[in-house]
Amino acid sequence: MSAYQDQRVVVTGAGGGIGAALAHRFAAEGATVVVNDLDPARAAAVAAAIGARAIPVPGDASAIVAEAREALGGTVDVYCANAGLASGGDAFADEAVWEAAWDTNVMAHVRAARALLPDWLERESGRFVSTVSAAGLLTMIGAAPYSVTKHGAYAFAEWLSLTYRHRGVQVHAICPQGVRTDMLTAAGSAGELVLAPTAIEPEAVADALFDGMEKGRFLILPHPEVADFYAARATEPDRWLSGMNHLQQKWETR
């Protein structure tokens, strides 16, 4: 029997891509899954494709914990904070772009944790899965709001883990590079240069998460090479920045 049999799971941003793959995988493992998406039609379509183990709960990912908990009979065992905003732009991006990226990529996670932690800490059990991105460990050219806020998402997941792991709360940060989703398409020429050559399917991200959960890992790397890039960034920052700047220049002259 799967460890997730009869677990109650919420996946935000599950109308496609990684979120849909996670929802399908949890349901296949025997969980009951709330499929959340800002677009009601997309949420309903994924839930219908999954079948009886899925419940569509559309709406803003920042404010659906109470409704999702009710739909699941009063308890959430696993919360996948997957909804994200791939905001491009540089330091001169509009304030509204920065605010939207911060609200979706960071504060939605904070608000969910606020709503979930009291119950989880009381029963000493709960699992928070944050879909971050390798950009949260490294960076992404041409996407300052996305890169900065994904660093924030990673930092919050890390803080949750170090603060509550001894009280039964398990936290995982998924940090893939390119994944064949609408978000990759939206990344445009920068995505084509940096992400597309090694892009993987959303189902591979779900596989990596389940392997990481089984092994109790915090950091989930569907692209294992990201570990080396992350180590280089930490130990040789000037060399790493120089390499990224060369990539930036290559992108500018495409």
mmCIF file of C-alpha atoms in Angstrom:
data_model
loop_
_atom_site.group_PDB
_atom_site.id
_atom_site.type_symbol
_atom_site.label_atom_id
_atom_site.label_comp_id
_atom_site.label_asym_id
_atom_site.label_seq_id
_atom_site.Cartn_x
_atom_site.Cartn_y
_atom_site.Cartn_z
ATOM 1 C CA MET A 1 0.000 0.000 0.000
ATOM 2 C CA SER A 2 1.263 3.470 -0.876
ATOM 3 C CA ALA A 3 2.290 5.816 1.923
ATOM 4 C CA TYR A 4 -0.198 8.288 0.422
ATOM 5 C CA GLN A 5 -3.209 5.987 0.438
ATOM 6 C CA ASP A 6 -6.164 7.972 1.820
ATOM 7 C CA GLN A 7 -4.007 11.072 2.356
ATOM 8 C CA ARG A 8 -5.715 14.421 1.695
ATOM 9 C CA VAL A 9 -3.708 16.563 -0.684
ATOM 10 C CA VAL A 10 -3.997 20.071 -2.118
ATOM 11 C CA VAL A 11 -2.161 21.077 -5.303
ATOM 12 C CA THR A 12 -2.321 24.730 -6.343
ATOM 13 C CA GLY A 13 -1.751 25.790 -9.926
ATOM 14 C CA ALA A 14 -2.846 22.297 -10.965
ATOM 15 C CA GLY A 15 -4.644 23.247 -14.164
ATOM 16 C CA GLY A 16 -1.662 22.073 -16.208
ATOM 17 C CA GLY A 17 2.059 21.438 -16.201
ATOM 18 C CA ILE A 18 3.796 20.382 -13.000
ATOM 19 C CA GLY A 19 0.689 20.907 -10.879
ATOM 20 C CA ALA A 20 -1.425 18.592 -13.015
ATOM 21 C CA ALA A 21 1.329 15.964 -12.962
ATOM 22 C CA LEU A 22 1.513 16.157 -9.163
ATOM 23 C CA ALA A 23 -2.258 15.893 -8.819
ATOM 24 C CA HIS A 24 -2.396 12.847 -11.101
ATOM 25 C CA ARG A 25 0.472 11.155 -9.247
ATOM 26 C CA PHE A 26 -0.943 11.685 -5.754
ATOM 27 C CA ALA A 27 -4.318 10.364 -6.896
ATOM 28 C CA ALA A 28 -2.648 7.346 -8.492
ATOM 29 C CA GLU A 29 -1.013 6.687 -5.111
ATOM 30 C CA GLY A 30 -4.438 6.554 -3.473
ATOM 31 C CA ALA A 31 -4.771 10.117 -2.166
ATOM 32 C CA THR A 32 -7.791 12.372 -2.497
ATOM 33 C CA VAL A 33 -6.645 15.533 -4.259
ATOM 34 C CA VAL A 34 -7.973 19.068 -4.394
ATOM 35 C CA VAL A 35 -7.128 20.437 -7.832
ATOM 36 C CA ASN A 36 -6.751 24.191 -7.577
ATOM 37 C CA ASP A 37 -6.293 26.653 -10.400
ATOM 38 C CA LEU A 38 -7.180 30.284 -10.949
ATOM 39 C CA ASP A 39 -9.037 29.158 -14.088
ATOM 40 C CA PRO A 40 -12.143 27.128 -13.064
ATOM 41 C CA ALA A 41 -12.314 25.342 -16.419
ATOM 42 C CA ARG A 42 -8.732 24.119 -16.183
ATOM 43 C CA ALA A 43 -9.213 22.923 -12.601
ATOM 44 C CA ALA A 44 -12.386 21.090 -13.573
ATOM 45 C CA ALA A 45 -10.755 19.471 -16.617
ATOM 46 C CA VAL A 46 -7.822 18.061 -14.642
ATOM 47 C CA ALA A 47 -10.112 16.860 -11.858
ATOM 48 C CA ALA A 48 -12.371 15.152 -14.411
ATOM 49 C CA ALA A 49 -9.372 13.470 -16.032
ATOM 50 C CA ILE A 50 -8.255 12.122 -12.639
ATOM 51 C CA GLY A 51 -11.714 10.906 -11.673
ATOM 52 C CA ALA A 52 -13.327 10.195 -8.324
ATOM 53 C CA ARG A 53 -10.233 10.955 -6.260
ATOM 54 C CA ALA A 54 -10.081 14.596 -7.403
ATOM 55 C CA ILE A 55 -12.081 17.643 -6.325
ATOM 56 C CA PRO A 56 -11.793 20.926 -8.250
ATOM 57 C CA VAL A 57 -11.461 24.003 -6.036
ATOM 58 C CA PRO A 58 -10.756 26.991 -8.291
ATOM 59 C CA GLY A 59 -9.574 30.351 -7.006
ATOM 60 C CA ASP A 60 -6.592 32.367 -5.886
ATOM 61 C CA ALA A 61 -3.951 30.077 -4.409
ATOM 62 C CA SER A 62 -3.405 32.592 -1.608
ATOM 63 C CA ALA A 63 -6.837 32.008 -0.130
ATOM 64 C CA ILE A 64 -8.074 28.478 -0.744
ATOM 65 C CA VAL A 65 -6.855 26.535 2.294
ATOM 66 C CA ALA A 66 -10.137 26.803 4.212
ATOM 67 C CA GLU A 67 -12.256 25.780 1.211
ATOM 68 C CA ALA A 68 -9.860 22.979 0.296
ATOM 69 C CA ARG A 69 -9.822 21.670 3.859
ATOM 70 C CA GLU A 70 -13.623 21.593 3.902
ATOM 71 C CA ALA A 71 -13.705 19.788 0.553
ATOM 72 C CA LEU A 72 -11.344 17.169 1.981
ATOM 73 C CA GLY A 73 -13.453 16.555 5.074
ATOM 74 C CA GLY A 74 -11.643 18.817 7.497
ATOM 75 C CA THR A 75 -7.960 17.932 7.139
ATOM 76 C CA VAL A 76 -5.068 18.599 4.772
ATOM 77 C CA ASP A 77 -2.158 16.157 4.988
ATOM 78 C CA VAL A 78 -0.064 17.440 2.068
ATOM 79 C CA TYR A 79 -0.068 20.928 0.596
ATOM 80 C CA CYS A 80 1.705 21.517 -2.706
ATOM 81 C CA ALA A 81 2.355 25.240 -3.156
ATOM 82 C CA ASN A 82 2.831 24.927 -6.882
ATOM 83 C CA ALA A 83 1.119 27.995 -8.362
ATOM 84 C CA GLY A 84 3.712 30.390 -9.737
ATOM 85 C CA LEU A 85 4.101 33.463 -11.889
ATOM 86 C CA ALA A 86 6.908 33.512 -14.476
ATOM 87 C CA SER A 87 7.479 37.255 -14.532
ATOM 88 C CA GLY A 88 10.109 38.467 -16.965
ATOM 89 C CA GLY A 89 11.728 41.869 -16.952
ATOM 90 C CA ASP A 90 14.741 43.631 -15.521
ATOM 91 C CA ALA A 91 15.278 46.082 -12.679
ATOM 92 C CA PHE A 92 13.013 48.528 -14.506
ATOM 93 C CA ALA A 93 9.979 46.216 -14.576
ATOM 94 C CA ASP A 94 6.801 47.926 -13.412
ATOM 95 C CA GLU A 95 6.031 47.948 -9.706
ATOM 96 C CA ALA A 96 2.868 45.972 -10.462
ATOM 97 C CA VAL A 97 4.928 43.186 -12.019
ATOM 98 C CA TRP A 98 7.166 42.972 -8.959
ATOM 99 C CA GLU A 99 4.169 43.038 -6.613
ATOM 100 C CA ALA A 100 2.333 40.294 -8.500
ATOM 101 C CA ALA A 101 5.438 38.076 -8.538
ATOM 102 C CA TRP A 102 6.008 38.600 -4.816
ATOM 103 C CA ASP A 103 2.366 37.919 -3.986
ATOM 104 C CA THR A 104 2.122 34.710 -6.014
ATOM 105 C CA ASN A 105 5.594 33.245 -5.633
ATOM 106 C CA VAL A 106 6.194 34.060 -1.965
ATOM 107 C CA MET A 107 3.222 35.392 -0.028
ATOM 108 C CA ALA A 108 0.835 32.694 -1.268
ATOM 109 C CA HIS A 109 3.174 30.194 0.423
ATOM 110 C CA VAL A 110 3.308 32.249 3.609
ATOM 111 C CA ARG A 111 -0.485 32.553 3.762
ATOM 112 C CA ALA A 112 -0.942 28.832 3.186
ATOM 113 C CA ALA A 113 1.534 27.999 5.942
ATOM 114 C CA ARG A 114 -0.254 30.324 8.362
ATOM 115 C CA ALA A 115 -3.501 28.485 7.697
ATOM 116 C CA LEU A 116 -2.023 24.979 7.842
ATOM 117 C CA LEU A 117 0.505 25.097 10.670
ATOM 118 C CA PRO A 118 -1.828 25.289 13.696
ATOM 119 C CA ASP A 119 -3.458 21.965 12.811
ATOM 120 C CA TRP A 120 -0.207 20.334 11.702
ATOM 121 C CA LEU A 121 1.651 21.331 14.849
ATOM 122 C CA GLU A 122 -1.197 20.129 17.043
ATOM 123 C CA ARG A 123 -1.224 16.673 15.474
ATOM 124 C CA GLU A 124 2.548 16.673 14.773
ATOM 125 C CA SER A 125 2.075 15.763 11.137
ATOM 126 C CA GLY A 126 1.950 17.624 7.828
ATOM 127 C CA ARG A 127 3.834 17.991 4.565
ATOM 128 C CA PHE A 128 4.488 21.255 2.682
ATOM 129 C CA VAL A 129 5.778 20.957 -0.884
ATOM 130 C CA SER A 130 7.058 24.157 -2.493
ATOM 131 C CA THR A 131 7.565 24.234 -6.261
ATOM 132 C CA VAL A 132 10.443 26.694 -6.399
ATOM 133 C CA SER A 133 12.622 26.386 -9.546
ATOM 134 C CA ALA A 134 16.348 26.180 -10.095
ATOM 135 C CA ALA A 135 16.077 29.960 -10.428
ATOM 136 C CA GLY A 136 15.537 30.012 -6.668
ATOM 137 C CA LEU A 137 18.957 28.424 -6.152
ATOM 138 C CA LEU A 138 20.718 30.081 -9.082
ATOM 139 C CA THR A 139 19.008 32.779 -11.167
ATOM 140 C CA MET A 140 17.409 33.253 -14.584
ATOM 141 C CA ILE A 141 18.555 35.755 -17.184
ATOM 142 C CA GLY A 142 15.915 38.203 -18.369
ATOM 143 C CA ALA A 143 13.632 37.584 -15.387
ATOM 144 C CA ALA A 144 14.526 39.673 -12.349
ATOM 145 C CA PRO A 145 11.089 39.523 -10.622
ATOM 146 C CA TYR A 146 10.888 35.757 -11.128
ATOM 147 C CA SER A 147 14.441 35.069 -9.960
ATOM 148 C CA VAL A 148 14.250 37.264 -6.874
ATOM 149 C CA THR A 149 10.878 35.946 -5.713
ATOM 150 C CA LYS A 150 11.846 32.331 -6.332
ATOM 151 C CA HIS A 151 14.830 32.921 -4.063
ATOM 152 C CA GLY A 152 12.266 34.100 -1.526
ATOM 153 C CA ALA A 153 10.144 30.983 -2.004
ATOM 154 C CA TYR A 154 13.187 28.793 -1.418
ATOM 155 C CA ALA A 155 14.205 30.759 1.669
ATOM 156 C CA PHE A 156 10.719 30.416 3.159
ATOM 157 C CA ALA A 157 10.612 26.657 2.519
ATOM 158 C CA GLU A 158 14.051 26.321 4.105
ATOM 159 C CA TRP A 159 12.925 28.329 7.123
ATOM 160 C CA LEU A 160 9.807 26.184 7.544
ATOM 161 C CA SER A 161 11.916 23.041 7.472
ATOM 162 C CA LEU A 162 14.530 24.124 9.985
ATOM 163 C CA THR A 163 11.881 25.544 12.327
ATOM 164 C CA TYR A 164 9.289 22.774 12.385
ATOM 165 C CA ARG A 165 10.871 19.487 11.313
ATOM 166 C CA HIS A 166 11.241 18.297 14.931
ATOM 167 C CA ARG A 167 7.498 18.899 15.341
ATOM 168 C CA GLY A 168 6.421 16.568 12.545
ATOM 169 C CA VAL A 169 6.225 19.020 9.627
ATOM 170 C CA GLN A 170 8.056 17.800 6.532
ATOM 171 C CA VAL A 171 9.030 20.325 3.858
ATOM 172 C CA HIS A 172 10.311 19.791 0.323
ATOM 173 C CA ALA A 173 11.556 22.360 -2.198
ATOM 174 C CA ILE A 174 11.355 21.261 -5.841
ATOM 175 C CA CYS A 175 13.925 23.090 -7.971
ATOM 176 C CA PRO A 176 13.814 21.968 -11.622
ATOM 177 C CA GLN A 177 15.358 23.759 -14.564
ATOM 178 C CA GLY A 178 13.367 23.640 -17.814
ATOM 179 C CA VAL A 179 10.085 21.733 -17.769
ATOM 180 C CA ARG A 180 7.927 21.369 -20.881
ATOM 181 C CA THR A 181 5.014 23.529 -19.765
ATOM 182 C CA ASP A 182 3.308 26.762 -20.763
ATOM 183 C CA MET A 183 5.706 28.550 -18.406
ATOM 184 C CA LEU A 184 8.682 27.424 -20.495
ATOM 185 C CA THR A 185 6.998 28.723 -23.632
ATOM 186 C CA ALA A 186 6.338 32.037 -21.902
ATOM 187 C CA ALA A 187 10.057 32.366 -21.088
ATOM 188 C CA GLY A 188 10.661 33.190 -24.751
ATOM 189 C CA SER A 189 14.160 33.377 -26.202
ATOM 190 C CA ALA A 190 15.821 33.273 -22.769
ATOM 191 C CA GLY A 191 14.025 30.014 -22.046
ATOM 192 C CA GLU A 192 15.001 28.632 -25.437
ATOM 193 C CA LEU A 193 18.656 29.399 -24.747
ATOM 194 C CA VAL A 194 18.944 28.347 -21.104
ATOM 195 C CA LEU A 195 16.135 25.905 -20.347
ATOM 196 C CA ALA A 196 14.856 24.188 -23.472
ATOM 197 C CA PRO A 197 17.950 22.067 -24.280
ATOM 198 C CA THR A 198 17.601 20.022 -21.080
ATOM 199 C CA ALA A 199 13.844 20.388 -20.525
ATOM 200 C CA ILE A 200 11.992 17.443 -19.010
ATOM 201 C CA GLU A 201 8.346 16.418 -18.848
ATOM 202 C CA PRO A 202 6.198 17.430 -15.840
ATOM 203 C CA GLU A 203 5.807 13.770 -14.912
ATOM 204 C CA ALA A 204 9.577 13.557 -14.360
ATOM 205 C CA VAL A 205 9.245 16.315 -11.757
ATOM 206 C CA ALA A 206 6.550 14.302 -9.984
ATOM 207 C CA ASP A 207 8.798 11.232 -10.064
ATOM 208 C CA ALA A 208 11.642 13.232 -8.506
ATOM 209 C CA LEU A 209 9.368 14.533 -5.764
ATOM 210 C CA PHE A 210 8.106 11.084 -4.817
ATOM 211 C CA ASP A 211 11.637 9.720 -4.768
ATOM 212 C CA GLY A 212 12.729 12.635 -2.566
ATOM 213 C CA MET A 213 9.785 12.260 -0.205
ATOM 214 C CA GLU A 214 10.517 8.556 0.201
ATOM 215 C CA LYS A 215 14.123 9.398 1.111
ATOM 216 C CA GLY A 216 13.226 12.321 3.356
ATOM 217 C CA ARG A 217 15.018 14.943 1.273
ATOM 218 C CA PHE A 218 14.315 18.638 1.587
ATOM 219 C CA LEU A 219 15.900 19.686 -1.717
ATOM 220 C CA ILE A 220 14.414 17.966 -4.774
ATOM 221 C CA LEU A 221 16.504 18.320 -7.949
ATOM 222 C CA PRO A 222 14.829 16.835 -11.037
ATOM 223 C CA HIS A 223 17.937 18.055 -12.930
ATOM 224 C CA PRO A 224 20.781 16.595 -10.785
ATOM 225 C CA GLU A 225 23.365 18.873 -12.417
ATOM 226 C CA VAL A 226 21.821 21.814 -10.568
ATOM 227 C CA ALA A 227 23.630 20.592 -7.441
ATOM 228 C CA ASP A 228 26.979 21.292 -9.112
ATOM 229 C CA PHE A 229 25.846 24.716 -10.331
ATOM 230 C CA TYR A 230 24.614 25.551 -6.829
ATOM 231 C CA ALA A 231 27.913 24.475 -5.282
ATOM 232 C CA ALA A 232 29.871 26.568 -7.804
ATOM 233 C CA ARG A 233 27.709 29.590 -7.070
ATOM 234 C CA ALA A 234 28.423 29.230 -3.342
ATOM 235 C CA THR A 235 32.152 28.480 -3.517
ATOM 236 C CA GLU A 236 33.268 30.491 -6.557
ATOM 237 C CA PRO A 237 30.747 33.322 -6.879
ATOM 238 C CA ASP A 238 32.812 35.567 -9.152
ATOM 239 C CA ARG A 239 33.561 32.757 -11.565
ATOM 240 C CA TRP A 240 29.908 31.740 -11.534
ATOM 241 C CA LEU A 241 28.726 35.326 -12.089
ATOM 242 C CA SER A 242 31.186 35.737 -14.942
ATOM 243 C CA GLY A 243 29.821 32.617 -16.613
ATOM 244 C CA MET A 244 26.253 33.824 -16.190
ATOM 245 C CA ASN A 245 27.204 37.217 -17.587
ATOM 246 C CA HIS A 246 28.623 35.528 -20.691
ATOM 247 C CA LEU A 247 25.275 33.755 -21.034
ATOM 248 C CA GLN A 248 23.498 37.111 -20.668
ATOM 249 C CA GLN A 249 25.656 38.595 -23.441
ATOM 250 C CA LYS A 250 24.973 35.604 -25.681
ATOM 251 C CA TRP A 251 21.246 36.103 -25.144
ATOM 252 C CA GLU A 252 21.474 39.838 -25.913
ATOM 253 C CA THR A 253 23.139 39.156 -29.267
ATOM 254 C CA ARG A 254 20.834 36.358 -30.437
#
